[in-house]
Coordinates of C-alpha atoms in Angstrom, one line a residue:
X9 CA 37.4 20.0 17.1
X10 CA 39.1 19.1 13.9
X11 CA 37.2 18.7 10.6
X12 CA 36.2 15.1 9.8
X13 CA 38.4 13.1 7.5
X14 CA 35.5 11.6 5.6
X15 CA 34.0 14.5 3.5
X16 CA 36.0 14.4 0.4
X17 CA 34.5 14.5 -3.0
X18 CA 35.9 11.1 -4.2
X19 CA 35.8 9.2 -0.9
X20 CA 32.8 7.2 -1.8
X21 CA 31.7 4.8 -4.5
X22 CA 29.8 6.0 -7.5
X23 CA 26.0 5.9 -7.2
X24 CA 24.6 2.7 -8.8
X25 CA 22.5 3.3 -11.9
X26 CA 19.5 1.4 -10.5
X27 CA 19.7 3.2 -7.2
X28 CA 16.0 4.1 -7.1
X29 CA 15.0 0.4 -7.4
X30 CA 17.6 -0.5 -4.7
X31 CA 16.2 2.3 -2.5
X32 CA 12.7 1.0 -2.9
X33 CA 13.7 -2.4 -1.4
X34 CA 15.5 -0.8 1.5
X35 CA 12.7 1.6 2.3
X36 CA 10.2 -1.2 2.0
X37 CA 12.0 -2.9 4.9
X38 CA 12.1 0.4 6.8
X39 CA 8.3 0.7 6.3
X40 CA 7.9 -2.8 7.6
X41 CA 9.2 -1.8 11.1
X42 CA 7.3 1.5 11.1
X43 CA 4.0 0.0 10.3
X44 CA 4.3 -2.8 12.8
X45 CA 4.2 -0.6 15.9
X46 CA 1.2 1.3 14.8
X47 CA -0.7 -1.7 13.5
X48 CA -0.2 -3.6 16.7
X49 CA -1.4 -0.6 18.8
X50 CA -4.7 -0.6 16.9
X51 CA -5.1 -4.4 17.4
X52 CA -4.4 -4.5 21.2
X53 CA -8.0 -4.2 22.4
X54 CA -8.9 -7.3 20.3
X55 CA -5.7 -9.1 21.6
X56 CA -6.7 -8.5 25.2
X57 CA -10.2 -9.7 24.6
X58 CA -8.9 -12.9 23.1
X59 CA -6.0 -14.0 25.3
X60 CA -6.4 -11.7 28.4
X61 CA -3.4 -10.2 30.3
X62 CA -4.6 -6.6 30.4
X63 CA -2.4 -5.9 33.4
X64 CA 0.7 -6.5 31.3
X65 CA -0.5 -4.9 28.1
X66 CA 2.0 -2.0 28.2
X67 CA 4.8 -4.6 28.0
X68 CA 3.7 -5.6 24.5
X69 CA 4.9 -2.1 23.4
X70 CA 7.8 -1.8 26.0
X71 CA 9.4 -5.1 25.1
X72 CA 9.4 -4.2 21.4
X73 CA 10.8 -0.7 22.0
X74 CA 13.4 -1.9 24.5
X75 CA 14.9 -4.6 22.4
X76 CA 14.8 -2.5 19.2
X77 CA 16.7 0.3 21.0
X78 CA 19.2 -2.1 22.6
X79 CA 19.9 -4.0 19.4
X80 CA 20.2 -1.0 17.1
X81 CA 23.9 -0.1 18.0
X82 CA 24.8 -3.8 17.8
X83 CA 23.3 -4.3 14.4
X84 CA 25.0 -1.1 13.2
X85 CA 28.5 -2.2 14.4
X86 CA 28.1 -5.7 13.1
X87 CA 27.4 -4.2 9.7
X88 CA 30.6 -2.2 9.9
X89 CA 32.6 -5.3 11.0
X90 CA 31.1 -7.9 8.7
X91 CA 28.8 -7.6 5.7
X92 CA 26.1 -4.9 5.8
X93 CA 23.9 -6.6 3.3
X94 CA 23.9 -9.9 5.2
X95 CA 23.2 -8.1 8.5
X96 CA 20.3 -6.3 6.9
X97 CA 18.8 -9.4 5.4
X98 CA 19.4 -11.2 8.7
X99 CA 17.4 -8.6 10.6
X100 CA 14.5 -9.1 8.2
X101 CA 14.6 -12.8 8.9
X102 CA 14.6 -12.2 12.7
X103 CA 11.7 -9.8 12.3
X104 CA 9.7 -12.3 10.3
X105 CA 10.3 -15.1 12.8
X106 CA 9.2 -12.8 15.6
X107 CA 6.1 -11.9 13.6
X108 CA 5.1 -15.5 13.1
X109 CA 5.6 -16.4 16.7
X110 CA 3.7 -13.3 17.9
X111 CA 0.8 -14.3 15.7
X112 CA 0.7 -17.8 17.3
X113 CA 0.9 -16.5 20.9
X114 CA -1.6 -18.1 23.2
X115 CA -0.9 -15.9 26.3
X116 CA 0.2 -12.4 27.0
X117 CA 3.5 -13.6 28.4
X118 CA 4.2 -15.4 25.1
X119 CA 3.3 -12.4 23.1
X120 CA 5.6 -10.1 25.1
X121 CA 8.5 -12.5 24.6
X122 CA 7.9 -12.9 20.9
X123 CA 7.5 -9.1 20.6
X124 CA 10.9 -8.7 22.2
X125 CA 12.4 -11.0 19.4
X126 CA 10.5 -8.9 16.8
X127 CA 12.0 -5.8 18.3
X128 CA 15.5 -7.2 17.9
X129 CA 14.9 -7.6 14.2
X130 CA 13.3 -4.1 14.0
X131 CA 16.5 -2.6 15.4
X132 CA 18.5 -4.1 12.6
X133 CA 16.0 -2.9 10.0
X134 CA 16.3 0.8 10.9
X135 CA 20.0 0.7 11.6
X136 CA 20.7 -1.2 8.4
X137 CA 18.5 0.9 6.2
X138 CA 20.1 4.2 7.1
X139 CA 23.6 2.7 7.0
X140 CA 23.0 1.3 3.5
X141 CA 21.6 4.6 2.3
X142 CA 24.7 6.3 3.8
X143 CA 27.0 3.9 1.9
X144 CA 25.2 3.8 -1.4
X145 CA 24.5 7.6 -1.6
X146 CA 27.1 10.2 -0.9
X147 CA 25.6 13.1 1.1
X148 CA 25.8 15.5 -1.9
X149 CA 23.7 13.1 -4.0
X150 CA 21.3 12.1 -1.2
X151 CA 19.0 15.1 -1.6
X152 CA 17.6 13.7 -4.9
X153 CA 16.2 10.8 -3.0
X154 CA 15.3 12.5 0.3
X155 CA 11.7 12.7 -0.7
X156 CA 11.5 8.9 -1.0
X157 CA 12.5 8.5 2.7
X158 CA 10.1 11.2 3.8
X159 CA 7.2 9.6 1.9
X160 CA 8.0 6.2 3.4
X161 CA 7.9 7.7 6.9
X162 CA 4.6 9.5 6.1
X163 CA 3.0 6.3 4.8
X164 CA 4.2 4.5 7.8
X165 CA 2.7 7.0 10.2
X166 CA -0.6 7.4 8.4
X167 CA -1.1 3.9 7.1
X168 CA -0.3 2.0 10.3
X169 CA -3.6 2.7 12.1
X170 CA -5.6 2.4 9.0
X171 CA -4.1 -0.9 8.0
X172 CA -4.3 -2.1 11.6
X173 CA -8.0 -1.3 11.9
X174 CA -8.8 -3.0 8.5
X175 CA -6.7 -6.1 9.1
X176 CA -7.9 -6.7 12.7
X177 CA -11.6 -6.0 11.8
X178 CA -11.6 -8.3 8.8
X179 CA -9.1 -11.1 9.5
X180 CA -8.4 -11.0 13.2
X181 CA -5.6 -9.6 15.4
X182 CA -3.1 -12.4 14.5
X183 CA -3.0 -11.1 11.0
X184 CA -1.6 -7.8 12.3
X185 CA 1.6 -9.9 12.7
X186 CA 1.2 -12.4 9.8
X187 CA 0.9 -9.5 7.3
X188 CA 4.6 -8.9 7.9
X189 CA 5.5 -12.3 6.3
X190 CA 4.6 -11.5 2.6
X191 CA 6.1 -8.0 3.0
X192 CA 9.2 -9.4 4.5
X193 CA 9.6 -12.0 1.8
X194 CA 9.4 -9.3 -0.9
X195 CA 12.1 -7.3 0.9
X196 CA 14.4 -10.3 1.2
X197 CA 14.1 -11.2 -2.5
X198 CA 14.2 -7.6 -3.7
X199 CA 17.3 -6.6 -1.7
X200 CA 19.0 -10.0 -2.2
X201 CA 18.8 -9.6 -5.9
X202 CA 19.5 -5.9 -6.4
X203 CA 21.6 -4.8 -3.4
X204 CA 25.3 -5.1 -4.2
X205 CA 28.1 -3.5 -2.1
X206 CA 31.8 -3.3 -2.7
X207 CA 33.8 -6.2 -1.2
X208 CA 35.6 -5.2 2.0
X209 CA 39.0 -6.5 3.1
X210 CA 39.3 -6.6 6.9
X211 CA 41.7 -8.0 9.3
X212 CA 40.9 -9.9 12.5
X213 CA 37.5 -9.0 13.9
X214 CA 37.1 -8.2 17.6
X215 CA 33.7 -7.9 19.1
X216 CA 33.2 -5.4 21.9
X217 CA 31.2 -7.7 24.3
X218 CA 31.7 -5.4 27.3
X219 CA 30.5 -2.5 25.4
X220 CA 27.4 -4.4 24.2
X221 CA 26.6 -5.4 27.7
X222 CA 27.0 -2.0 29.2
X223 CA 25.1 -0.3 26.3
X224 CA 22.2 -2.8 26.6
X225 CA 22.0 -2.3 30.4
X226 CA 22.1 1.5 30.0
X227 CA 19.5 1.7 27.3
X228 CA 17.3 -0.7 29.2
X229 CA 17.4 1.5 32.3
X230 CA 16.6 4.6 30.3
X231 CA 13.7 3.1 28.4
X232 CA 12.2 1.4 31.5
X233 CA 12.5 4.7 33.4
X234 CA 10.9 6.6 30.6
X235 CA 8.1 4.0 30.3
X236 CA 7.3 3.7 34.0
X237 CA 7.8 7.4 35.1
X238 CA 4.5 9.2 35.8
X239 CA 2.4 6.1 35.1
X240 CA 3.5 2.9 37.0
X241 CA 5.7 4.9 39.4
X242 CA 5.9 8.5 40.4
X243 CA 8.8 10.6 38.9
X244 CA 10.3 11.0 42.4
X245 CA 9.9 7.4 43.4
X246 CA 12.9 5.3 44.4
X247 CA 12.4 3.0 41.5
X248 CA 12.7 5.8 38.9
X249 CA 15.5 7.6 40.7
X250 CA 17.4 4.3 41.0
X251 CA 17.0 3.7 37.2
X252 CA 18.1 7.2 36.5
X253 CA 21.2 6.8 38.7
X254 CA 22.0 3.4 37.1
X255 CA 21.7 5.0 33.7
X256 CA 24.3 7.6 34.5
X257 CA 26.7 5.1 36.1
X258 CA 26.3 2.8 33.2
X259 CA 26.9 5.6 30.7
X260 CA 30.2 6.5 32.5
X261 CA 31.3 2.9 32.5
X262 CA 30.3 2.6 28.8
X263 CA 32.4 5.6 27.8
X264 CA 35.4 4.3 29.7
X265 CA 35.0 0.9 28.0
X266 CA 34.9 2.5 24.6
X267 CA 38.2 4.3 25.2
X268 CA 39.9 1.0 25.9
X269 CA 38.1 -1.3 23.4
X270 CA 40.1 -2.4 20.3
X271 CA 36.9 -2.2 18.1
X272 CA 34.4 -0.1 20.1
X273 CA 30.7 -0.6 19.7
X274 CA 30.2 3.2 19.3
X275 CA 33.6 4.7 18.5
X276 CA 34.0 7.9 20.4
X277 CA 35.7 9.4 17.3
X278 CA 32.2 9.8 15.7
X279 CA 31.3 12.2 18.5
X280 CA 34.6 14.0 18.8
X281 CA 35.7 14.0 15.1
X282 CA 33.4 16.9 14.3
X283 CA 30.9 19.0 16.2
X284 CA 28.3 18.4 13.6
X285 CA 27.6 14.9 14.8
X286 CA 26.7 15.7 18.4
X287 CA 24.6 18.7 17.1
X288 CA 22.8 16.4 14.8
X289 CA 22.1 14.1 17.7
X290 CA 20.5 16.9 19.6
X291 CA 18.3 17.7 16.6
X292 CA 17.2 14.1 16.3
X293 CA 16.3 13.8 20.0
X294 CA 14.2 16.9 19.7
X295 CA 12.6 15.6 16.4
X296 CA 11.8 12.4 18.2
X297 CA 10.1 14.2 21.0
X298 CA 8.1 16.3 18.6
X299 CA 7.0 13.5 16.3
X300 CA 6.0 11.2 19.1
X301 CA 4.1 13.9 20.9
X302 CA 2.3 15.0 17.8
X303 CA 1.4 11.6 16.6
X304 CA 0.1 10.5 20.0
X305 CA -1.7 13.6 21.3
X306 CA -2.9 15.4 18.2
X307 CA -5.4 12.6 17.2
X308 CA -6.5 12.4 20.9
X309 CA -7.2 16.2 21.0
X310 CA -9.0 16.1 17.6
X311 CA -11.1 13.1 18.6
X312 CA -11.9 14.2 22.2
X313 CA -12.3 18.0 21.8
X314 CA -13.0 18.5 18.1
X315 CA -15.3 15.5 17.6
X316 CA -13.2 13.8 14.9
X317 CA -13.9 10.1 14.1
X318 CA -11.5 7.6 15.7
X319 CA -11.6 5.5 12.6
X320 CA -9.8 8.2 10.7
X321 CA -7.1 8.8 13.3
X322 CA -4.4 8.1 10.8
X323 CA -5.8 10.7 8.3
X324 CA -5.9 13.3 11.0
X325 CA -2.1 13.6 10.7
X326 CA -2.2 14.1 6.9
X327 CA -1.5 17.9 7.1
X328 CA 1.6 17.4 9.2
X329 CA 2.9 14.6 7.0
X330 CA 2.3 16.7 3.8
X331 CA 4.4 19.4 5.3
X332 CA 7.1 16.9 6.1
X333 CA 7.3 15.5 2.6
X334 CA 7.2 18.9 0.9
X335 CA 9.9 20.3 3.1
X336 CA 12.1 17.2 2.6
X337 CA 11.7 17.4 -1.2
X338 CA 12.6 21.1 -1.3
X339 CA 15.6 20.7 1.0
X340 CA 16.9 17.7 -0.9
X341 CA 16.8 19.4 -4.3
X342 CA 18.5 22.6 -3.0
X343 CA 21.2 20.6 -1.1
X344 CA 22.0 18.5 -4.2
X345 CA 22.2 21.5 -6.5
X346 CA 24.1 23.9 -4.3
X347 CA 25.8 21.7 -1.7
X348 CA 24.5 24.0 1.0
X349 CA 22.5 22.6 3.9
X350 CA 23.0 24.6 7.2
X351 CA 20.0 26.8 6.5
X352 CA 17.6 23.9 6.6
X353 CA 18.1 22.6 10.2
X354 CA 18.1 26.2 11.4
X355 CA 14.9 27.1 9.6
X356 CA 13.5 23.7 10.5
X357 CA 14.1 24.0 14.2
X358 CA 12.6 27.5 14.1
X359 CA 9.5 26.3 12.2
X360 CA 9.2 23.4 14.7
X361 CA 9.3 25.8 17.7
X362 CA 6.7 28.1 16.1
X363 CA 4.4 25.2 15.1
X364 CA 4.6 23.6 18.5
X365 CA 4.1 27.0 20.1
X366 CA 0.9 27.5 18.0
X367 CA -0.4 24.1 18.9
X368 CA 0.1 25.0 22.6
X369 CA -2.5 27.7 22.2
X370 CA -5.3 25.3 21.2
X371 CA -8.4 25.1 23.4
X372 CA -12.0 23.9 23.1
X373 CA -12.9 26.6 20.6
X374 CA -10.1 25.9 18.1
X375 CA -11.3 24.7 14.7
X376 CA -10.0 21.6 12.9
X377 CA -8.8 23.9 10.0
X378 CA -6.8 26.0 12.5
X379 CA -5.3 22.8 14.0
X380 CA -4.4 21.5 10.5
X381 CA -2.7 24.8 9.7
X382 CA -0.5 24.6 12.8
X383 CA 0.3 20.9 11.9
X384 CA 1.6 21.9 8.5
X385 CA 4.1 24.2 10.3
X386 CA 5.2 21.3 12.5
X387 CA 5.5 19.1 9.4
X388 CA 7.7 21.7 7.7
X389 CA 9.9 21.8 10.8
X390 CA 10.4 18.1 11.0
X391 CA 10.9 17.8 7.2
X392 CA 13.8 20.3 7.3
X393 CA 15.2 18.8 10.4
X394 CA 15.1 15.0 10.5
X395 CA 16.5 14.1 7.1
X396 CA 19.0 16.9 7.2
X397 CA 20.2 15.9 10.6
X398 CA 20.8 12.3 9.4
X399 CA 22.7 13.5 6.3
X400 CA 24.8 15.9 8.3
X401 CA 25.6 13.3 10.9
X402 CA 26.7 10.7 8.2
X403 CA 28.7 13.4 6.4
X404 CA 30.7 14.0 9.6
X405 CA 32.0 10.4 10.0
X406 CA 34.2 8.1 8.0
X407 CA 32.6 5.4 5.8
X408 CA 34.1 2.6 8.1
X409 CA 31.9 4.0 10.9
X410 CA 28.7 4.5 8.8
X411 CA 26.9 1.6 10.5
X412 CA 27.7 2.7 14.0
X413 CA 26.9 6.4 13.2
X414 CA 23.6 5.5 11.5
X415 CA 22.7 3.2 14.5
X416 CA 23.5 6.1 16.9
X417 CA 21.3 8.5 15.1
X418 CA 18.4 6.0 15.1
X419 CA 19.0 5.4 18.8
X420 CA 18.9 9.1 19.6
X421 CA 15.6 9.6 17.8
X422 CA 14.1 6.5 19.6
X423 CA 15.3 7.6 23.0
X424 CA 14.0 11.1 22.4
X425 CA 10.6 9.7 21.6
X426 CA 10.7 7.4 24.7
X427 CA 11.6 10.3 26.9
X428 CA 9.1 12.6 25.2
X429 CA 6.3 10.0 25.7
X430 CA 7.2 9.6 29.4
X431 CA 7.2 13.4 30.1
X432 CA 4.1 14.1 28.0
X433 CA 2.2 11.3 29.5
X434 CA 2.9 12.5 33.0
X435 CA 1.9 16.1 32.0
X436 CA -1.3 14.9 30.4
X437 CA -2.3 12.6 33.2
X438 CA -1.7 15.3 35.8
X439 CA -3.8 17.8 33.8
X440 CA -6.7 15.3 33.4
X441 CA -6.7 14.3 37.1
X442 CA -6.3 17.9 38.3
X443 CA -9.1 19.5 36.3
X444 CA -11.6 16.8 35.2
X445 CA -12.1 15.2 38.6
X446 CA -13.7 11.8 39.0
X447 CA -14.7 11.2 35.4
X448 CA -11.1 11.2 34.3
X449 CA -9.7 9.3 37.2
X450 CA -6.3 7.7 36.4
X451 CA -5.9 9.8 33.3
X452 CA -8.7 8.0 31.5
X453 CA -8.9 9.1 27.9
X454 CA -11.5 6.8 26.4
X455 CA -13.6 9.1 24.2
X456 CA -16.5 6.6 24.1
X457 CA -17.0 7.2 27.8
X458 CA -17.4 10.9 27.3
X459 CA -20.8 10.5 25.8
X460 CA -22.2 9.1 29.0
X461 CA -21.0 12.1 31.1
X462 CA -23.2 14.9 32.3
X463 CA -22.8 18.2 30.5
X464 CA -20.8 19.7 33.4
X465 CA -18.5 16.7 33.6
X466 CA -18.0 16.5 29.9
X467 CA -17.1 20.2 29.7
X468 CA -14.6 19.7 32.5
X469 CA -13.1 16.7 30.8
X470 CA -12.7 18.5 27.4
X471 CA -11.1 21.5 29.1
X472 CA -8.7 19.1 30.9
X473 CA -7.8 17.5 27.6
X474 CA -7.2 20.9 26.0
X475 CA -5.1 22.0 29.0
X476 CA -3.0 18.8 29.0
X477 CA -2.4 19.2 25.3
X478 CA -1.3 22.8 25.7
X479 CA 1.3 21.8 28.3
X480 CA 2.6 19.0 26.1
X481 CA 3.2 21.3 23.0
X482 CA 4.6 24.1 25.2
X483 CA 7.3 21.8 26.4
X484 CA 7.8 20.6 22.8
X485 CA 8.2 24.2 21.7
X486 CA 10.9 24.9 24.4
X487 CA 12.8 21.8 23.2
X488 CA 12.6 23.0 19.6
X489 CA 13.9 26.4 20.7
X490 CA 16.9 24.6 22.2
X491 CA 17.4 22.7 19.0
X492 CA 17.4 26.0 17.1
X493 CA 20.3 27.3 19.2
X494 CA 22.2 24.1 18.6
X495 CA 21.5 24.2 14.8
X496 CA 23.1 27.7 14.6
X497 CA 26.4 26.1 15.5
X498 CA 26.4 23.6 12.6
X499 CA 29.5 24.1 10.5
X500 CA 28.8 23.7 6.8
X501 CA 31.7 21.4 5.7
X502 CA 31.7 20.1 2.1
X503 CA 29.4 17.3 1.4
X504 CA 31.1 14.0 0.6
X505 CA 30.7 12.9 -3.0
X506 CA 29.9 14.6 -6.3
X507 CA 28.1 13.5 -9.4
X508 CA 30.0 10.9 -11.4
X509 CA 32.9 10.7 -8.9
X510 CA 34.9 7.5 -9.2
X511 CA 35.8 5.6 -6.0
X512 CA 39.3 5.3 -4.9
X513 CA 40.1 1.5 -5.0
X514 CA 41.8 1.5 -1.6
X515 CA 38.9 3.4 -0.1
X516 CA 36.2 1.0 -1.4
X517 CA 38.1 -2.1 -0.2
X518 CA 38.7 -1.0 3.3
X519 CA 35.8 1.3 4.2
X520 CA 32.7 0.0 2.4

């Protein structure tokens, strides 16, 4: 593969003087979408008690995830074709409309439909945020601000359950959605006033409707298979196998359509221009698997086996998030100062494999301190991996493809998380059903019910939870080991941009 044409020192606009203020507005919008999923998860028991529909409760999450994943590439490409700022602000408006309607839902079917609309906006928030960061900050300069992104993600992961519990308990579940309105308005005004991008001169715009249709169908099949496998349907059932076959066929058709499209939704050149982009995609898929697995099952293990309070579930992840932020800050400073970056995804994938491997050794005798120590290692691994993978991917493409590339990286991480949740959920349910017997029928994991068990049943349940957790993190460690092998093959090409570099006029006008 040839080297990318994008990474040249002067092939990007100079960094705005008020970049930190601009970044705050962009990251605030990113935080909005991150908080929403976790806040809503905390509010769901109250939602069901009010409007019913417990049989369809999983679709409240699935509808949001599905539309967010499907819309992400579309938002990214539209930003490339039209105006990135307008697309970003438009996604905030769509998200707010979905939030208002979700808060007014009177039935579960209405809530699912409005959550789907909310997910469409969320797809634009994530795709737009990373694309704007990619345009405003050349990769060489991005390390200075990498900590801001890591802190935002940490606040979103930890603050979601805490805010959700507080808002639902004091104001009712509808405010879990209404709270997005004031935050969204702040983002709109903030970014509307401070965010300025170079004007772009473009010719006739051609929208790849066939690509959008095939991509949407393919992602839908993947997400639905990942959501239903091991829970609603068995992994080997005809429903899951049919979805898997449809995913493969749609992928083949999508690739063929992208070769013929005049303005493809996901240009194949971003995958073939330099090997660093597909390698970054592998790293992001694995990071998604690790993050979703850790954030879902570590609190469960600590509450069930180690007796931690459910009300502090968000704080249980603090050691991992602290490791993530610290590693991101260190990597960012070193990358900006030296221009070197390959070592970080290599070390990060290794640390992630070691940390997940250590977590797979936990049992009913493991202390909270020991668990926290292992979590720090996982946090260091994700901190060195996630942000660096995004930077490396964006450095491997031209500025005209920044939206599509940023959307693709967000999509890979989302799909990695969806697949991870499906596999981990299947492993955990099998472990519970296989060892705990009747008390844990159906993969029941309500820790409040454990207190009513007999001593024998309780011990069996706790051992089953520990065994299921061990299997989950062992699979995660194997995935991280594969990511380490991939990271070794990253080629350290020069980072685009340098301090004080002036933009080339023709570059700004055509590729911004």
